[in-house]
Amino acid sequence: MNRKFAALLVSAGTAVTAWGLGGCGTPTAGTPITVVRELVPPATTTAVVVAPPPPTSVVVVEPPVTVTRAPTVQRLTSCQRLLAEGYSFEYAFNAWVAAGRPLSWDADRDGYPCEQSYGNRN
């Protein structure tokens, strides 16, 4: 029994139909069967994903405040002032006696003034 058959071949998204003659699924001698296959590479899509640029922000930094202070006036003791003005120890001793021997001129209370400025004299 000869029957016609049709086959649907699917290759890479393209449908191809093959026609042939034969009986019970076996080819008959002298009846050629032609199978046509079309090979098409699958379509490829390239997607380029571009990240959005990072958000820009503006940061304003104020310059530091500069405060200028007047130099602290260091008060000199009487002995330091006498030494800074170039007076000798003998002059400082006589000035101490003339001032009534104030205790502020003799730090260690040994009877010799201005030892921290002129050095130990005893």
Short mmCIF file of N, CA and C in Angstrom, two decimals:
data_model
loop_
_atom_site.label_atom_id
_atom_site.label_comp_id
_atom_site.label_asym_id
_atom_site.label_seq_id
_atom_site.Cartn_x
_atom_site.Cartn_y
_atom_site.Cartn_z
N MET A 1 0.84 -1.15 0.00
CA MET A 1 0.00 0.00 0.00
C MET A 1 0.90 1.23 0.00
N ASN A 2 0.68 2.05 -0.96
CA ASN A 2 1.48 3.26 -1.08
C ASN A 2 0.73 4.43 -0.49
N ARG A 3 1.42 5.13 0.31
CA ARG A 3 0.82 6.32 0.92
C ARG A 3 1.77 7.50 0.75
N LYS A 4 1.18 8.61 0.68
CA LYS A 4 1.99 9.82 0.71
C LYS A 4 2.14 10.23 2.18
N PHE A 5 3.29 10.71 2.47
CA PHE A 5 3.45 11.19 3.85
C PHE A 5 4.13 12.55 3.81
N ALA A 6 3.87 13.24 4.81
CA ALA A 6 4.49 14.56 4.94
C ALA A 6 5.13 14.66 6.33
N ALA A 7 6.29 15.22 6.37
CA ALA A 7 6.99 15.40 7.64
C ALA A 7 7.32 16.88 7.80
N LEU A 8 7.18 17.30 8.96
CA LEU A 8 7.48 18.70 9.24
C LEU A 8 8.77 18.72 10.05
N LEU A 9 9.78 19.24 9.49
CA LEU A 9 11.07 19.34 10.17
C LEU A 9 11.24 20.79 10.66
N VAL A 10 11.69 20.93 11.85
CA VAL A 10 11.89 22.26 12.42
C VAL A 10 13.36 22.39 12.75
N SER A 11 13.99 23.39 12.18
CA SER A 11 15.40 23.61 12.43
C SER A 11 15.63 25.09 12.62
N ALA A 12 16.10 25.44 13.74
CA ALA A 12 16.46 26.81 14.08
C ALA A 12 15.34 27.78 13.76
N GLY A 13 14.14 27.42 14.10
CA GLY A 13 13.03 28.33 13.94
C GLY A 13 12.43 28.36 12.54
N THR A 14 12.94 27.56 11.60
CA THR A 14 12.40 27.54 10.25
C THR A 14 11.75 26.19 10.01
N ALA A 15 10.51 26.20 9.57
CA ALA A 15 9.81 24.94 9.31
C ALA A 15 10.03 24.54 7.86
N VAL A 16 10.39 23.28 7.66
CA VAL A 16 10.62 22.75 6.31
C VAL A 16 9.76 21.51 6.17
N THR A 17 9.05 21.39 5.07
CA THR A 17 8.19 20.23 4.84
C THR A 17 8.87 19.30 3.85
N ALA A 18 8.89 18.01 4.18
CA ALA A 18 9.46 17.02 3.26
C ALA A 18 8.34 16.13 2.77
N TRP A 19 8.27 15.92 1.45
CA TRP A 19 7.24 15.08 0.83
C TRP A 19 7.89 13.84 0.26
N GLY A 20 7.22 12.78 0.41
CA GLY A 20 7.76 11.56 -0.20
C GLY A 20 6.68 10.52 -0.38
N LEU A 21 6.99 9.52 -1.09
CA LEU A 21 6.04 8.43 -1.33
C LEU A 21 6.59 7.17 -0.70
N GLY A 22 5.75 6.39 -0.20
CA GLY A 22 6.21 5.12 0.34
C GLY A 22 5.06 4.37 0.93
N GLY A 23 5.32 3.12 1.27
CA GLY A 23 4.26 2.33 1.84
C GLY A 23 4.62 1.90 3.21
N CYS A 24 3.77 2.09 4.10
CA CYS A 24 3.91 1.69 5.50
C CYS A 24 5.19 2.21 6.11
N GLY A 25 5.60 3.32 5.70
CA GLY A 25 6.77 3.92 6.33
C GLY A 25 8.06 3.43 5.76
N THR A 26 8.07 2.59 4.74
CA THR A 26 9.33 2.15 4.15
C THR A 26 9.40 2.69 2.74
N PRO A 27 10.54 3.14 2.30
CA PRO A 27 10.63 3.66 0.96
C PRO A 27 10.48 2.56 -0.09
N THR A 28 9.87 2.88 -1.18
CA THR A 28 9.67 1.95 -2.28
C THR A 28 10.81 2.13 -3.25
N ALA A 29 11.29 1.05 -3.80
CA ALA A 29 12.41 1.12 -4.72
C ALA A 29 12.06 2.00 -5.89
N GLY A 30 12.98 2.90 -6.22
CA GLY A 30 12.77 3.77 -7.34
C GLY A 30 12.04 5.04 -7.01
N THR A 31 11.55 5.18 -5.80
CA THR A 31 10.86 6.42 -5.40
C THR A 31 11.79 7.21 -4.50
N PRO A 32 12.34 8.25 -5.03
CA PRO A 32 13.28 9.01 -4.19
C PRO A 32 12.55 9.86 -3.15
N ILE A 33 13.18 9.98 -2.02
CA ILE A 33 12.65 10.83 -0.94
C ILE A 33 13.62 12.00 -0.79
N THR A 34 13.11 13.16 -0.86
CA THR A 34 13.95 14.35 -0.73
C THR A 34 13.64 15.02 0.61
N VAL A 35 14.66 15.15 1.40
CA VAL A 35 14.52 15.83 2.70
C VAL A 35 15.33 17.12 2.61
N VAL A 36 14.66 18.19 2.79
CA VAL A 36 15.32 19.50 2.71
C VAL A 36 15.43 20.05 4.13
N ARG A 37 16.65 20.38 4.52
CA ARG A 37 16.87 20.99 5.84
C ARG A 37 17.60 22.30 5.65
N GLU A 38 17.10 23.24 6.24
CA GLU A 38 17.72 24.55 6.15
C GLU A 38 18.30 24.89 7.53
N LEU A 39 19.59 25.07 7.61
CA LEU A 39 20.24 25.39 8.87
C LEU A 39 20.47 26.88 8.95
N VAL A 40 19.78 27.49 9.82
CA VAL A 40 19.91 28.92 10.04
C VAL A 40 20.36 29.10 11.49
N PRO A 41 21.46 29.75 11.66
CA PRO A 41 21.89 29.94 13.05
C PRO A 41 20.83 30.74 13.81
N PRO A 42 20.69 30.41 15.06
CA PRO A 42 19.68 31.13 15.84
C PRO A 42 20.04 32.61 15.91
N ALA A 43 19.02 33.40 15.89
CA ALA A 43 19.24 34.84 15.96
C ALA A 43 19.75 35.20 17.35
N THR A 44 20.81 35.96 17.36
CA THR A 44 21.35 36.40 18.65
C THR A 44 21.14 37.89 18.77
N THR A 45 20.82 38.29 19.93
CA THR A 45 20.61 39.70 20.22
C THR A 45 21.60 40.09 21.29
N THR A 46 22.36 41.09 21.01
CA THR A 46 23.33 41.58 21.99
C THR A 46 22.72 42.77 22.68
N ALA A 47 22.65 42.68 23.97
CA ALA A 47 22.09 43.78 24.75
C ALA A 47 23.24 44.44 25.51
N VAL A 48 23.37 45.71 25.36
CA VAL A 48 24.38 46.46 26.10
C VAL A 48 23.64 47.23 27.18
N VAL A 49 24.02 46.92 28.39
CA VAL A 49 23.38 47.58 29.53
C VAL A 49 24.33 48.66 30.01
N VAL A 50 23.85 49.85 29.97
CA VAL A 50 24.66 50.99 30.41
C VAL A 50 24.11 51.44 31.74
N ALA A 51 24.98 51.40 32.72
CA ALA A 51 24.56 51.83 34.05
C ALA A 51 24.43 53.35 34.05
N PRO A 52 23.43 53.86 34.71
CA PRO A 52 23.30 55.32 34.76
C PRO A 52 24.47 55.90 35.54
N PRO A 53 24.89 57.10 35.20
CA PRO A 53 26.00 57.69 35.93
C PRO A 53 25.61 57.91 37.39
N PRO A 54 26.59 57.81 38.26
CA PRO A 54 26.27 58.01 39.68
C PRO A 54 25.75 59.43 39.88
N PRO A 55 24.85 59.58 40.81
CA PRO A 55 24.31 60.92 41.06
C PRO A 55 25.43 61.84 41.55
N THR A 56 25.44 63.02 41.04
CA THR A 56 26.45 63.96 41.47
C THR A 56 25.88 64.82 42.58
N SER A 57 26.72 65.07 43.54
CA SER A 57 26.29 65.92 44.64
C SER A 57 27.38 66.96 44.87
N VAL A 58 26.99 68.09 45.29
CA VAL A 58 27.91 69.18 45.54
C VAL A 58 28.04 69.34 47.05
N VAL A 59 29.27 69.25 47.51
CA VAL A 59 29.54 69.42 48.92
C VAL A 59 30.32 70.72 49.08
N VAL A 60 29.79 71.61 49.82
CA VAL A 60 30.44 72.90 50.06
C VAL A 60 31.06 72.85 51.44
N VAL A 61 32.36 73.04 51.46
CA VAL A 61 33.08 73.04 52.73
C VAL A 61 33.56 74.46 52.98
N GLU A 62 33.11 75.01 54.06
CA GLU A 62 33.51 76.35 54.43
C GLU A 62 34.96 76.32 54.92
N PRO A 63 35.74 77.32 54.59
CA PRO A 63 37.11 77.35 55.10
C PRO A 63 37.08 77.57 56.61
N PRO A 64 38.09 77.04 57.29
CA PRO A 64 38.11 77.22 58.74
C PRO A 64 38.26 78.70 59.09
N VAL A 65 37.71 79.04 60.20
CA VAL A 65 37.78 80.42 60.67
C VAL A 65 39.13 80.61 61.35
N THR A 66 39.84 81.61 60.91
CA THR A 66 41.14 81.89 61.50
C THR A 66 40.97 82.98 62.55
N VAL A 67 41.40 82.65 63.74
CA VAL A 67 41.31 83.60 64.83
C VAL A 67 42.72 83.99 65.21
N THR A 68 43.01 85.25 65.12
CA THR A 68 44.34 85.74 65.48
C THR A 68 44.24 86.36 66.86
N ARG A 69 45.02 85.79 67.73
CA ARG A 69 45.04 86.32 69.09
C ARG A 69 46.32 87.14 69.29
N ALA A 70 46.15 88.17 70.02
CA ALA A 70 47.32 88.96 70.37
C ALA A 70 48.19 88.12 71.31
N PRO A 71 49.49 88.18 71.13
CA PRO A 71 50.33 87.39 72.02
C PRO A 71 50.11 87.81 73.47
N THR A 72 50.12 86.80 74.29
CA THR A 72 49.90 87.05 75.71
C THR A 72 51.11 87.78 76.27
N VAL A 73 50.82 88.88 76.90
CA VAL A 73 51.90 89.64 77.51
C VAL A 73 52.28 88.93 78.79
N GLN A 74 53.50 88.45 78.77
CA GLN A 74 53.96 87.74 79.96
C GLN A 74 54.55 88.78 80.91
N ARG A 75 54.00 88.78 82.06
CA ARG A 75 54.48 89.74 83.04
C ARG A 75 55.79 89.24 83.64
N LEU A 76 56.72 90.10 83.65
CA LEU A 76 58.02 89.76 84.22
C LEU A 76 58.03 90.12 85.71
N THR A 77 58.69 89.26 86.43
CA THR A 77 58.88 89.61 87.85
C THR A 77 59.90 90.74 87.93
N SER A 78 60.02 91.31 89.08
CA SER A 78 60.98 92.41 89.25
C SER A 78 62.40 91.94 88.95
N CYS A 79 62.73 90.74 89.38
CA CYS A 79 64.07 90.22 89.14
C CYS A 79 64.29 89.96 87.64
N GLN A 80 63.30 89.40 86.95
CA GLN A 80 63.42 89.13 85.51
C GLN A 80 63.56 90.44 84.74
N ARG A 81 62.83 91.47 85.18
CA ARG A 81 62.91 92.75 84.50
C ARG A 81 64.28 93.38 84.69
N LEU A 82 64.82 93.30 85.92
CA LEU A 82 66.16 93.85 86.17
C LEU A 82 67.21 93.13 85.33
N LEU A 83 67.12 91.81 85.25
CA LEU A 83 68.07 91.04 84.44
C LEU A 83 67.92 91.39 82.96
N ALA A 84 66.67 91.49 82.46
CA ALA A 84 66.42 91.80 81.06
C ALA A 84 66.94 93.19 80.70
N GLU A 85 66.94 94.12 81.66
CA GLU A 85 67.43 95.47 81.39
C GLU A 85 68.94 95.58 81.58
N GLY A 86 69.59 94.47 81.97
CA GLY A 86 71.06 94.46 82.03
C GLY A 86 71.66 94.82 83.38
N TYR A 87 70.87 94.87 84.42
CA TYR A 87 71.42 95.21 85.73
C TYR A 87 72.12 94.00 86.34
N SER A 88 73.15 94.27 87.16
CA SER A 88 73.93 93.21 87.81
C SER A 88 73.18 92.67 89.02
N PHE A 89 73.69 91.55 89.58
CA PHE A 89 73.07 90.97 90.77
C PHE A 89 73.20 91.93 91.96
N GLU A 90 74.35 92.61 92.05
CA GLU A 90 74.56 93.54 93.15
C GLU A 90 73.52 94.66 93.10
N TYR A 91 73.23 95.16 91.91
CA TYR A 91 72.20 96.19 91.77
C TYR A 91 70.84 95.63 92.18
N ALA A 92 70.51 94.39 91.74
CA ALA A 92 69.23 93.78 92.08
C ALA A 92 69.13 93.56 93.59
N PHE A 93 70.26 93.17 94.23
CA PHE A 93 70.25 92.94 95.68
C PHE A 93 69.98 94.25 96.41
N ASN A 94 70.66 95.31 95.99
CA ASN A 94 70.45 96.61 96.62
C ASN A 94 69.02 97.11 96.39
N ALA A 95 68.45 96.83 95.21
CA ALA A 95 67.06 97.24 94.93
C ALA A 95 66.11 96.44 95.82
N TRP A 96 66.44 95.20 96.07
CA TRP A 96 65.60 94.36 96.95
C TRP A 96 65.61 94.91 98.37
N VAL A 97 66.78 95.24 98.86
CA VAL A 97 66.91 95.80 100.20
C VAL A 97 66.17 97.13 100.27
N ALA A 98 66.32 97.95 99.22
CA ALA A 98 65.68 99.27 99.21
C ALA A 98 64.15 99.14 99.14
N ALA A 99 63.65 98.04 98.57
CA ALA A 99 62.20 97.82 98.47
C ALA A 99 61.64 97.22 99.75
N GLY A 100 62.48 96.95 100.74
CA GLY A 100 62.00 96.42 102.02
C GLY A 100 62.03 94.89 102.05
N ARG A 101 62.89 94.31 101.29
CA ARG A 101 63.07 92.85 101.22
C ARG A 101 61.74 92.10 101.01
N PRO A 102 61.04 92.39 99.92
CA PRO A 102 59.76 91.70 99.69
C PRO A 102 59.97 90.20 99.44
N LEU A 103 59.07 89.42 100.00
CA LEU A 103 59.21 87.95 99.88
C LEU A 103 59.03 87.46 98.44
N SER A 104 58.38 88.22 97.61
CA SER A 104 58.17 87.79 96.23
C SER A 104 59.48 87.75 95.44
N TRP A 105 60.53 88.43 95.92
CA TRP A 105 61.82 88.41 95.22
C TRP A 105 62.68 87.25 95.67
N ASP A 106 62.39 86.67 96.84
CA ASP A 106 63.20 85.58 97.40
C ASP A 106 62.32 84.33 97.49
N ALA A 107 62.34 83.50 96.46
CA ALA A 107 61.42 82.37 96.36
C ALA A 107 61.69 81.31 97.42
N ASP A 108 62.96 81.05 97.77
CA ASP A 108 63.25 79.98 98.74
C ASP A 108 63.47 80.51 100.16
N ARG A 109 63.27 81.79 100.32
CA ARG A 109 63.33 82.45 101.64
C ARG A 109 64.67 82.23 102.36
N ASP A 110 65.76 82.30 101.60
CA ASP A 110 67.08 82.10 102.21
C ASP A 110 67.85 83.41 102.39
N GLY A 111 67.19 84.55 102.02
CA GLY A 111 67.83 85.86 102.20
C GLY A 111 68.60 86.32 100.98
N TYR A 112 68.52 85.61 99.90
CA TYR A 112 69.16 86.02 98.65
C TYR A 112 68.08 86.15 97.56
N PRO A 113 67.85 87.36 97.06
CA PRO A 113 66.79 87.56 96.07
C PRO A 113 67.25 87.16 94.66
N CYS A 114 66.29 87.02 93.80
CA CYS A 114 66.49 86.84 92.35
C CYS A 114 67.36 85.64 91.99
N GLU A 115 67.32 84.58 92.77
CA GLU A 115 68.13 83.40 92.47
C GLU A 115 67.64 82.68 91.21
N GLN A 116 66.36 82.76 90.92
CA GLN A 116 65.87 82.10 89.72
C GLN A 116 66.30 82.84 88.47
N SER A 117 66.56 84.12 88.56
CA SER A 117 67.00 84.89 87.41
C SER A 117 68.52 84.94 87.32
N TYR A 118 69.22 85.22 88.42
CA TYR A 118 70.66 85.41 88.43
C TYR A 118 71.44 84.15 88.82
N GLY A 119 70.75 83.16 89.32
CA GLY A 119 71.43 81.94 89.78
C GLY A 119 71.59 81.99 91.29
N ASN A 120 71.99 80.86 91.88
CA ASN A 120 72.14 80.73 93.33
C ASN A 120 73.40 81.46 93.77
N ARG A 121 73.24 82.40 94.67
CA ARG A 121 74.36 83.23 95.12
C ARG A 121 74.83 82.90 96.55
N ASN A 122 74.31 81.91 97.20
CA ASN A 122 74.74 81.63 98.57
C ASN A 122 75.63 80.42 98.65
#
